[in-house]
PDB file of C-alpha atoms and ligand atoms in Angstrom:
ATOM      1  CA  MET D  21      -0.007  -0.006  -0.003  1.00 80.00           C
ATOM      2  CA  ARG D  22       2.939   2.332   0.649  1.00 96.00           C
ATOM      3  CA  ARG D  23       5.158   2.583  -2.397  1.00 97.00           C
ATOM      4  CA  PRO D  24       8.820   2.017  -1.487  1.00 98.00           C
ATOM      5  CA  ILE D  25      11.139   4.997  -1.929  1.00 98.00           C
ATOM      6  CA  ILE D  26      14.904   4.779  -2.428  1.00 98.00           C
ATOM      7  CA  ALA D  27      16.824   8.068  -2.450  1.00 98.00           C
ATOM      8  CA  GLY D  28      20.496   8.499  -3.156  1.00 98.00           C
ATOM      9  CA  ASN D  29      22.267  11.297  -1.245  1.00 98.00           C
ATOM     10  CA  TRP D  30      25.450  11.974  -3.101  1.00 98.00           C
ATOM     11  CA  LYS D  31      26.540  14.504  -0.506  1.00 98.00           C
ATOM     12  CA  MET D  32      29.519  16.695  -1.548  1.00 98.00           C
ATOM     13  CA  ASN D  33      30.647  14.294  -4.230  1.00 98.00           C
ATOM     14  CA  LYS D  34      30.681  14.164  -8.045  1.00 98.00           C
ATOM     15  CA  THR D  35      31.673  16.786 -10.580  1.00 98.00           C
ATOM     16  CA  ILE D  36      29.153  17.708 -13.269  1.00 98.00           C
ATOM     17  CA  GLY D  37      30.728  15.172 -15.650  1.00 98.00           C
ATOM     18  CA  GLU D  38      30.678  12.419 -13.036  1.00 98.00           C
ATOM     19  CA  SER D  39      27.089  13.228 -12.164  1.00 98.00           C
ATOM     20  CA  ILE D  40      26.001  12.948 -15.774  1.00 98.00           C
ATOM     21  CA  GLU D  41      27.866   9.669 -16.059  1.00 98.00           C
ATOM     22  CA  LEU D  42      26.228   8.164 -12.932  1.00 98.00           C
ATOM     23  CA  SER D  43      22.726   9.383 -13.728  1.00 98.00           C
ATOM     24  CA  THR D  44      23.004   8.169 -17.302  1.00 98.00           C
ATOM     25  CA  ALA D  45      24.040   4.703 -16.096  1.00 98.00           C
ATOM     26  CA  LEU D  46      21.207   4.585 -13.585  1.00 98.00           C
ATOM     27  CA  LYS D  47      18.621   5.672 -16.102  1.00 97.00           C
ATOM     28  CA  ARG D  48      19.803   2.951 -18.543  1.00 97.00           C
ATOM     29  CA  VAL D  49      19.412   0.149 -15.998  1.00 96.00           C
ATOM     30  CA  LEU D  50      16.422   1.377 -14.011  1.00 97.00           C
ATOM     31  CA  PHE D  51      14.246   2.559 -16.937  1.00 92.00           C
ATOM     32  CA  ASP D  52      11.651  -0.156 -16.435  1.00 90.00           C
ATOM     33  CA  GLU D  53      11.633  -0.148 -12.653  1.00 93.00           C
ATOM     34  CA  GLY D  54       8.057   0.788 -11.972  1.00 91.00           C
ATOM     35  CA  SER D  55       7.360  -0.270  -8.412  1.00 95.00           C
ATOM     36  CA  VAL D  56       9.718   1.979  -6.488  1.00 97.00           C
ATOM     37  CA  ASP D  57      10.095   5.737  -6.288  1.00 98.00           C
ATOM     38  CA  ILE D  58      13.718   6.463  -7.112  1.00 98.00           C
ATOM     39  CA  VAL D  59      15.240   9.830  -6.137  1.00 98.00           C
ATOM     40  CA  LEU D  60      18.701  11.140  -7.065  1.00 98.00           C
ATOM     41  CA  CYS D  61      20.069  13.969  -4.897  1.00 99.00           C
ATOM     42  CA  PRO D  62      23.248  15.253  -6.566  1.00 98.00           C
ATOM     43  CA  PRO D  63      25.088  18.350  -5.356  1.00 98.00           C
ATOM     44  CA  PHE D  64      23.491  21.719  -6.286  1.00 98.00           C
ATOM     45  CA  THR D  65      26.142  22.269  -8.959  1.00 98.00           C
ATOM     46  CA  ALA D  66      24.994  19.198 -10.950  1.00 98.00           C
ATOM     47  CA  LEU D  67      21.210  19.483 -10.497  1.00 98.00           C
ATOM     48  CA  SER D  68      20.635  21.109 -13.853  1.00 98.00           C
ATOM     49  CA  GLU D  69      22.604  18.465 -15.835  1.00 98.00           C
ATOM     50  CA  VAL D  70      21.126  15.543 -13.912  1.00 98.00           C
ATOM     51  CA  ALA D  71      17.660  17.010 -14.445  1.00 98.00           C
ATOM     52  CA  GLU D  72      18.329  17.005 -18.162  1.00 98.00           C
ATOM     53  CA  THR D  73      19.740  13.446 -18.132  1.00 98.00           C
ATOM     54  CA  ILE D  74      16.774  11.962 -16.304  1.00 97.00           C
ATOM     55  CA  LEU D  75      14.105  14.011 -18.077  1.00 96.00           C
ATOM     56  CA  ASP D  76      11.059  11.887 -18.985  1.00 91.00           C
ATOM     57  CA  SER D  77      12.288   8.899 -16.982  1.00 96.00           C
ATOM     58  CA  ASN D  78      11.158   7.204 -13.793  1.00 96.00           C
ATOM     59  CA  LEU D  79      14.006   8.794 -11.869  1.00 98.00           C
ATOM     60  CA  ALA D  80      13.159  11.887  -9.792  1.00 98.00           C
ATOM     61  CA  LEU D  81      15.426  14.783  -8.874  1.00 98.00           C
ATOM     62  CA  GLY D  82      16.048  15.814  -5.293  1.00 98.00           C
ATOM     63  CA  ALA D  83      18.187  18.412  -3.570  1.00 98.00           C
ATOM     64  CA  GLN D  84      20.193  17.854  -0.384  1.00 98.00           C
ATOM     65  CA  ASN D  85      19.186  21.087   1.330  1.00 98.00           C
ATOM     66  CA  CYS D  86      17.485  24.420   0.816  1.00 98.00           C
ATOM     67  CA  PHE D  87      16.944  27.804   2.442  1.00 98.00           C
ATOM     68  CA  TRP D  88      13.600  28.612   4.120  1.00 98.00           C
ATOM     69  CA  GLU D  89      12.694  31.759   2.181  1.00 98.00           C
ATOM     70  CA  GLU D  90      11.625  31.918  -1.459  1.00 98.00           C
ATOM     71  CA  LYS D  91      13.975  34.811  -2.373  1.00 98.00           C
ATOM     72  CA  GLY D  92      15.855  37.741  -0.952  1.00 98.00           C
ATOM     73  CA  ALA D  93      19.115  38.970   0.454  1.00 98.00           C
ATOM     74  CA  TYR D  94      20.545  35.648   1.662  1.00 98.00           C
ATOM     75  CA  THR D  95      23.974  35.460   0.006  1.00 98.00           C
ATOM     76  CA  GLY D  96      24.977  31.964  -1.029  1.00 98.00           C
ATOM     77  CA  GLU D  97      21.650  30.298  -0.298  1.00 98.00           C
ATOM     78  CA  ILE D  98      19.419  28.263  -2.630  1.00 98.00           C
ATOM     79  CA  SER D  99      15.626  28.581  -2.289  1.00 98.00           C
ATOM     80  CA  PRO D 100      12.915  25.997  -2.835  1.00 98.00           C
ATOM     81  CA  LEU D 101      11.610  28.145  -5.696  1.00 98.00           C
ATOM     82  CA  MET D 102      14.976  27.797  -7.475  1.00 98.00           C
ATOM     83  CA  LEU D 103      14.952  24.044  -6.838  1.00 98.00           C
ATOM     84  CA  LYS D 104      11.480  23.774  -8.284  1.00 98.00           C
ATOM     85  CA  ASP D 105      12.691  25.703 -11.291  1.00 98.00           C
ATOM     86  CA  LEU D 106      15.400  23.124 -11.779  1.00 98.00           C
ATOM     87  CA  GLY D 107      12.884  20.243 -11.682  1.00 98.00           C
ATOM     88  CA  CYS D 108      13.402  19.055  -8.094  1.00 98.00           C
ATOM     89  CA  LYS D 109      10.543  16.938  -6.750  1.00 98.00           C
ATOM     90  CA  TYR D 110      12.144  16.222  -3.390  1.00 98.00           C
ATOM     91  CA  THR D 111      14.508  17.973  -0.955  1.00 98.00           C
ATOM     92  CA  ILE D 112      16.304  16.463   2.047  1.00 98.00           C
ATOM     93  CA  VAL D 113      15.991  18.544   5.206  1.00 98.00           C
ATOM     94  CA  GLY D 114      17.507  18.112   8.635  1.00 98.00           C
ATOM     95  CA  HIS D 115      20.204  15.680   7.585  1.00 98.00           C
ATOM     96  CA  SER D 116      22.333  14.939  10.640  1.00 98.00           C
ATOM     97  CA  GLU D 117      25.390  16.388   8.872  1.00 98.00           C
ATOM     98  CA  ARG D 118      23.531  19.694   8.543  1.00 98.00           C
ATOM     99  CA  ARG D 119      22.344  19.525  12.161  1.00 97.00           C
ATOM    100  CA  GLN D 120      25.936  18.699  13.295  1.00 96.00           C
ATOM    101  CA  TYR D 121      28.032  21.042  11.158  1.00 97.00           C
ATOM    102  CA  PHE D 122      25.648  23.839  10.238  1.00 97.00           C
ATOM    103  CA  GLY D 123      23.505  24.206  13.328  1.00 96.00           C
ATOM    104  CA  GLU D 124      20.287  23.112  11.652  1.00 97.00           C
ATOM    105  CA  THR D 125      17.626  23.033  14.372  1.00 98.00           C
ATOM    106  CA  ASN D 126      14.128  21.539  14.442  1.00 98.00           C
ATOM    107  CA  GLN D 127      12.825  25.087  14.102  1.00 98.00           C
ATOM    108  CA  LEU D 128      14.832  25.638  10.889  1.00 98.00           C
ATOM    109  CA  VAL D 129      13.827  22.197   9.560  1.00 98.00           C
ATOM    110  CA  ASN D 130      10.189  23.133  10.170  1.00 98.00           C
ATOM    111  CA  LYS D 131      10.553  26.478   8.334  1.00 98.00           C
ATOM    112  CA  LYS D 132      12.207  24.748   5.386  1.00 98.00           C
ATOM    113  CA  ILE D 133       9.473  22.084   5.242  1.00 98.00           C
ATOM    114  CA  LYS D 134       6.750  24.741   5.218  1.00 98.00           C
ATOM    115  CA  THR D 135       8.307  26.635   2.291  1.00 98.00           C
ATOM    116  CA  LEU D 136       8.957  23.418   0.334  1.00 98.00           C
ATOM    117  CA  LEU D 137       5.357  22.352   0.758  1.00 98.00           C
ATOM    118  CA  LYS D 138       4.142  25.806  -0.308  1.00 98.00           C
ATOM    119  CA  ILE D 139       6.275  25.599  -3.450  1.00 98.00           C
ATOM    120  CA  GLY D 140       5.229  21.993  -4.190  1.00 98.00           C
ATOM    121  CA  ILE D 141       8.399  20.021  -3.379  1.00 98.00           C
ATOM    122  CA  ASN D 142       8.249  16.861  -1.247  1.00 98.00           C
ATOM    123  CA  PRO D 143      10.425  17.128   1.877  1.00 98.00           C
ATOM    124  CA  ILE D 144      12.474  14.173   3.096  1.00 98.00           C
ATOM    125  CA  MET D 145      12.832  14.935   6.785  1.00 98.00           C
ATOM    126  CA  CYS D 146      15.778  13.233   8.525  1.00 98.00           C
ATOM    127  CA  ILE D 147      15.592  12.401  12.182  1.00 98.00           C
ATOM    128  CA  GLY D 148      17.647  10.222  14.452  1.00 98.00           C
ATOM    129  CA  GLU D 149      19.703   9.883  17.576  1.00 98.00           C
ATOM    130  CA  ASN D 150      23.495   9.880  17.981  1.00 97.00           C
ATOM    131  CA  LEU D 151      25.478   7.150  19.683  1.00 96.00           C
ATOM    132  CA  GLU D 152      25.608   8.811  23.063  1.00 96.00           C
ATOM    133  CA  GLU D 153      21.847   9.406  23.009  1.00 97.00           C
ATOM    134  CA  ARG D 154      21.219   5.794  22.023  1.00 97.00           C
ATOM    135  CA  GLU D 155      23.521   4.435  24.718  1.00 96.00           C
ATOM    136  CA  SER D 156      21.957   6.593  27.388  1.00 97.00           C
ATOM    137  CA  GLY D 157      18.448   5.441  26.503  1.00 97.00           C
ATOM    138  CA  LYS D 158      17.336   8.730  24.941  1.00 98.00           C
ATOM    139  CA  THR D 159      16.555   7.449  21.420  1.00 98.00           C
ATOM    140  CA  PHE D 160      12.786   7.820  21.700  1.00 98.00           C
ATOM    141  CA  ASP D 161      13.063  11.276  23.352  1.00 98.00           C
ATOM    142  CA  ILE D 162      15.147  12.483  20.418  1.00 98.00           C
ATOM    143  CA  ILE D 163      12.733  11.028  17.911  1.00 98.00           C
ATOM    144  CA  ASN D 164       9.812  12.649  19.721  1.00 98.00           C
ATOM    145  CA  ASN D 165      11.615  15.970  19.744  1.00 98.00           C
ATOM    146  CA  HIS D 166      12.616  15.857  16.069  1.00 98.00           C
ATOM    147  CA  ILE D 167       9.079  14.898  14.994  1.00 98.00           C
ATOM    148  CA  GLU D 168       7.264  17.456  17.175  1.00 98.00           C
ATOM    149  CA  GLY D 169       9.618  20.229  16.140  1.00 98.00           C
ATOM    150  CA  GLY D 170       9.978  19.380  12.494  1.00 98.00           C
ATOM    151  CA  LEU D 171       6.248  18.848  11.911  1.00 98.00           C
ATOM    152  CA  LEU D 172       4.970  21.789  13.966  1.00 98.00           C
ATOM    153  CA  ASP D 173       1.801  23.171  12.346  1.00 98.00           C
ATOM    154  CA  ILE D 174       1.943  20.787   9.419  1.00 98.00           C
ATOM    155  CA  SER D 175      -1.547  19.581   8.451  1.00 98.00           C
ATOM    156  CA  SER D 176      -2.427  15.900   7.850  1.00 97.00           C
ATOM    157  CA  ASP D 177      -2.764  16.602   4.097  1.00 97.00           C
ATOM    158  CA  GLU D 178       0.681  18.175   4.039  1.00 98.00           C
ATOM    159  CA  LEU D 179       2.147  15.345   6.073  1.00 98.00           C
ATOM    160  CA  LEU D 180       1.490  12.892   3.247  1.00 96.00           C
ATOM    161  CA  LYS D 181       3.811  14.835   0.990  1.00 98.00           C
ATOM    162  CA  ILE D 182       6.611  14.278   3.510  1.00 98.00           C
ATOM    163  CA  THR D 183       8.860  11.203   3.793  1.00 98.00           C
ATOM    164  CA  ILE D 184      10.512  10.668   7.141  1.00 98.00           C
ATOM    165  CA  ALA D 185      14.027   9.261   7.026  1.00 98.00           C
ATOM    166  CA  TYR D 186      15.006   7.555  10.256  1.00 98.00           C
ATOM    167  CA  GLU D 187      18.783   7.919  10.247  1.00 98.00           C
ATOM    168  CA  PRO D 188      20.562   6.908  13.445  1.00 98.00           C
ATOM    169  CA  VAL D 189      23.651   9.141  13.370  1.00 97.00           C
ATOM    170  CA  TRP D 190      25.909   6.378  14.576  1.00 97.00           C
ATOM    171  CA  ALA D 191      25.049   4.343  11.469  1.00 97.00           C
ATOM    172  CA  ILE D 192      25.718   7.064   8.871  1.00 96.00           C
ATOM    173  CA  GLY D 193      28.906   6.548   6.911  1.00 93.00           C
ATOM    174  CA  THR D 194      30.235   4.187   9.563  1.00 94.00           C
ATOM    175  CA  GLY D 195      29.598   0.842   7.876  1.00 93.00           C
ATOM    176  CA  ARG D 196      27.602  -0.089  11.029  1.00 93.00           C
ATOM    177  CA  ASN D 197      23.945  -0.224   9.976  1.00 92.00           C
ATOM    178  CA  ALA D 198      21.133  -0.556  12.445  1.00 96.00           C
ATOM    179  CA  THR D 199      19.847  -4.122  12.547  1.00 97.00           C
ATOM    180  CA  PRO D 200      16.412  -4.633  10.996  1.00 97.00           C
ATOM    181  CA  GLU D 201      15.122  -5.082  14.582  1.00 98.00           C
ATOM    182  CA  GLN D 202      16.638  -1.825  15.794  1.00 98.00           C
ATOM    183  CA  ALA D 203      15.397   0.100  12.733  1.00 98.00           C
ATOM    184  CA  GLY D 204      11.948  -1.583  12.812  1.00 98.00           C
ATOM    185  CA  GLU D 205      11.486  -0.753  16.459  1.00 98.00           C
ATOM    186  CA  VAL D 206      12.095   2.971  15.844  1.00 98.00           C
ATOM    187  CA  HIS D 207       9.959   2.992  12.655  1.00 98.00           C
ATOM    188  CA  ARG D 208       7.052   1.561  14.647  1.00 98.00           C
ATOM    189  CA  PHE D 209       7.596   4.210  17.342  1.00 98.00           C
ATOM    190  CA  ILE D 210       7.512   6.901  14.679  1.00 98.00           C
ATOM    191  CA  ARG D 211       4.297   5.519  13.232  1.00 98.00           C
ATOM    192  CA  LYS D 212       2.678   5.442  16.686  1.00 98.00           C
ATOM    193  CA  LYS D 213       3.810   9.002  17.274  1.00 98.00           C
ATOM    194  CA  ILE D 214       2.231  10.113  14.019  1.00 98.00           C
ATOM    195  CA  GLU D 215      -0.960   8.314  14.958  1.00 98.00           C
ATOM    196  CA  LYS D 216      -1.050  10.302  18.231  1.00 98.00           C
ATOM    197  CA  LEU D 217      -0.217  13.624  16.572  1.00 98.00           C
ATOM    198  CA  TYR D 218      -2.512  13.105  13.589  1.00 98.00           C
ATOM    199  CA  ASN D 219      -4.589   9.976  13.127  1.00 98.00           C
ATOM    200  CA  GLY D 220      -4.415   6.291  12.220  1.00 98.00           C
ATOM    201  CA  GLU D 221      -4.837   6.928   8.511  1.00 97.00           C
ATOM    202  CA  SER D 222      -1.943   9.387   8.378  1.00 98.00           C
ATOM    203  CA  ALA D 223       0.221   6.880  10.313  1.00 98.00           C
ATOM    204  CA  THR D 224      -0.668   4.141   7.867  1.00 98.00           C
ATOM    205  CA  LEU D 225      -0.020   6.223   4.778  1.00 98.00           C
ATOM    206  CA  LEU D 226       3.219   8.005   5.841  1.00 98.00           C
ATOM    207  CA  ARG D 227       6.372   6.631   4.270  1.00 98.00           C
ATOM    208  CA  ILE D 228       9.317   6.101   6.590  1.00 98.00           C
ATOM    209  CA  GLN D 229      12.661   5.176   5.077  1.00 98.00           C
ATOM    210  CA  TYR D 230      15.725   3.951   6.878  1.00 98.00           C
ATOM    211  CA  GLY D 231      19.176   5.513   6.374  1.00 98.00           C
ATOM    212  CA  GLY D 232      22.599   4.539   7.699  1.00 98.00           C
ATOM    213  CA  SER D 233      25.174   2.367   5.929  1.00 96.00           C
ATOM    214  CA  VAL D 234      22.585   0.725   3.665  1.00 98.00           C
ATOM    215  CA  THR D 235      24.272  -1.634   1.166  1.00 98.00           C
ATOM    216  CA  PRO D 236      23.228  -4.234  -1.396  1.00 98.00           C
ATOM    217  CA  GLU D 237      24.070  -6.780   1.309  1.00 97.00           C
ATOM    218  CA  ASN D 238      21.804  -5.497   4.060  1.00 97.00           C
ATOM    219  CA  ILE D 239      18.875  -3.909   2.152  1.00 98.00           C
ATOM    220  CA  SER D 240      16.930  -7.134   1.727  1.00 97.00           C
ATOM    221  CA  ASP D 241      16.668  -7.769   5.414  1.00 97.00           C
ATOM    222  CA  LEU D 242      15.868  -4.152   6.250  1.00 98.00           C
ATOM    223  CA  ILE D 243      13.167  -3.820   3.607  1.00 97.00           C
ATOM    224  CA  LYS D 244      11.427  -6.987   4.801  1.00 97.00           C
ATOM    225  CA  ASP D 245      10.289  -5.128   7.887  1.00 98.00           C
ATOM    226  CA  PRO D 246       6.690  -4.074   7.314  1.00 97.00           C
ATOM    227  CA  ASP D 247       7.338  -0.559   8.656  1.00 98.00           C
ATOM    228  CA  ILE D 248      10.467   0.146   6.597  1.00 98.00           C
ATOM    229  CA  ASP D 249       9.361   1.756   3.296  1.00 98.00           C
ATOM    230  CA  GLY D 250      12.689   2.286   1.661  1.00 98.00           C
ATOM    231  CA  ALA D 251      16.094   3.786   2.243  1.00 98.00           C
ATOM    232  CA  LEU D 252      18.103   6.963   2.131  1.00 98.00           C
ATOM    233  CA  VAL D 253      21.441   5.875   0.812  1.00 98.00           C
ATOM    234  CA  GLY D 254      24.728   7.744   1.037  1.00 98.00           C
ATOM    235  CA  GLY D 255      27.959   5.934   0.175  1.00 98.00           C
ATOM    236  CA  ALA D 256      26.299   3.094  -1.763  1.00 98.00           C
ATOM    237  CA  SER D 257      24.489   5.588  -3.996  1.00 98.00           C
ATOM    238  CA  LEU D 258      27.771   6.790  -5.525  1.00 98.00           C
ATOM    239  CA  LYS D 259      28.224   3.704  -7.687  1.00 98.00           C
ATOM    240  CA  SER D 260      25.579   2.632 -10.150  1.00 98.00           C
ATOM    241  CA  ASP D 261      25.829  -1.127  -9.507  1.00 98.00           C
ATOM    242  CA  SER D 262      25.343  -0.837  -5.728  1.00 98.00           C
ATOM    243  CA  PHE D 263      22.504   1.687  -6.004  1.00 98.00           C
ATOM    244  CA  VAL D 264      20.764  -0.406  -8.675  1.00 98.00           C
ATOM    245  CA  LYS D 265      20.960  -3.533  -6.421  1.00 98.00           C
ATOM    246  CA  ILE D 266      19.377  -1.581  -3.571  1.00 98.00           C
ATOM    247  CA  VAL D 267      16.539  -0.313  -5.755  1.00 98.00           C
ATOM    248  CA  LYS D 268      15.939  -3.820  -7.157  1.00 97.00           C
ATOM    249  CA  ALA D 269      15.816  -5.299  -3.643  1.00 97.00           C
ATOM    250  CA  ALA D 270      13.215  -2.660  -2.661  1.00 97.00           C
ATOM    251  CA  SER D 271      11.154  -3.466  -5.732  1.00 95.00           C
ATOM    252  CA  ASN D 272      10.559  -6.961  -4.331  1.00 87.00           C
ATOM    253  CA  LYS D 273       8.773  -5.606  -1.245  1.00 82.00           C
TER     254      LYS D 273
HETATM  255  C1  PEP T  11      23.110   9.490   4.364  1.00 65.98           C
HETATM  256  O1  PEP T  11      23.861  10.243   3.769  1.00 65.98           O
HETATM  257  O2  PEP T  11      21.990   9.895   4.657  1.00 65.98           O
HETATM  258  C2  PEP T  11      23.551   8.130   4.680  1.00 65.98           C
HETATM  259  C3  PEP T  11      22.706   7.350   5.253  1.00 65.98           C
HETATM  260  O3  PEP T  11      24.841   7.840   4.388  1.00 65.98           O
HETATM  261  P1  PEP T  11      25.473   6.343   4.345  1.00 65.98           P
HETATM  262  O4  PEP T  11      24.535   5.471   3.550  1.00 65.98           O
HETATM  263  O5  PEP T  11      26.798   6.494   3.683  1.00 65.98           O
HETATM  264  O6  PEP T  11      25.566   5.843   5.748  1.00 65.98           O
END
């Protein structure tokens, strides 16, 4: 009932030429993959070329971040309006690297989500605990806090445009993925939280993807969990063969 979604977060990798090469290879192999939403999030500098490469295909374009205003005197920032203009259908917000290195707070995440929704771009909202928080038993407090802050004043209709990415910080780029049991437990907690904040239907329809060292080797076990609707993939999205394997595994859900 929930269509799986696999998104590749290329982070600060790939020149324009490399981005065209990767997106061309992915389009060639994934052209008939009809049962999964596939999102490519290249760096800002390659969005235009990747948009052109994947035009009229089943691959969607996403950005890795945005500013919270549509336009104005904000030197160096990129607005949701500009992303829409480039053909972006999705934008990642609140990635732990942005929370950690750039001071992105729940309040900023919430402002970005509101502007993205106004412009008509689907936000992918990242939430998740760090290692210290997990080890001191604070995982669910952090999840509560990220959800309540990030989704403040978001209606139930708007919620369905959002994908939540549960990304335990200790699993990102470390090669240490959460086990399907660990991820599944938090995904169920998120769904329950959404049911409390909104209603049962919203909780049933909301897509929740897992992120953190997802590979072709571990995706099949993760995606089997009924509450895991896909993956946000960093490192393994940088090579076409590994990303393709992850998409194919999700298509069997
Ligand atoms: C990410 O960038 O969101 C991510 C999950 O990275 P990785 O897959 O490399 O852990």
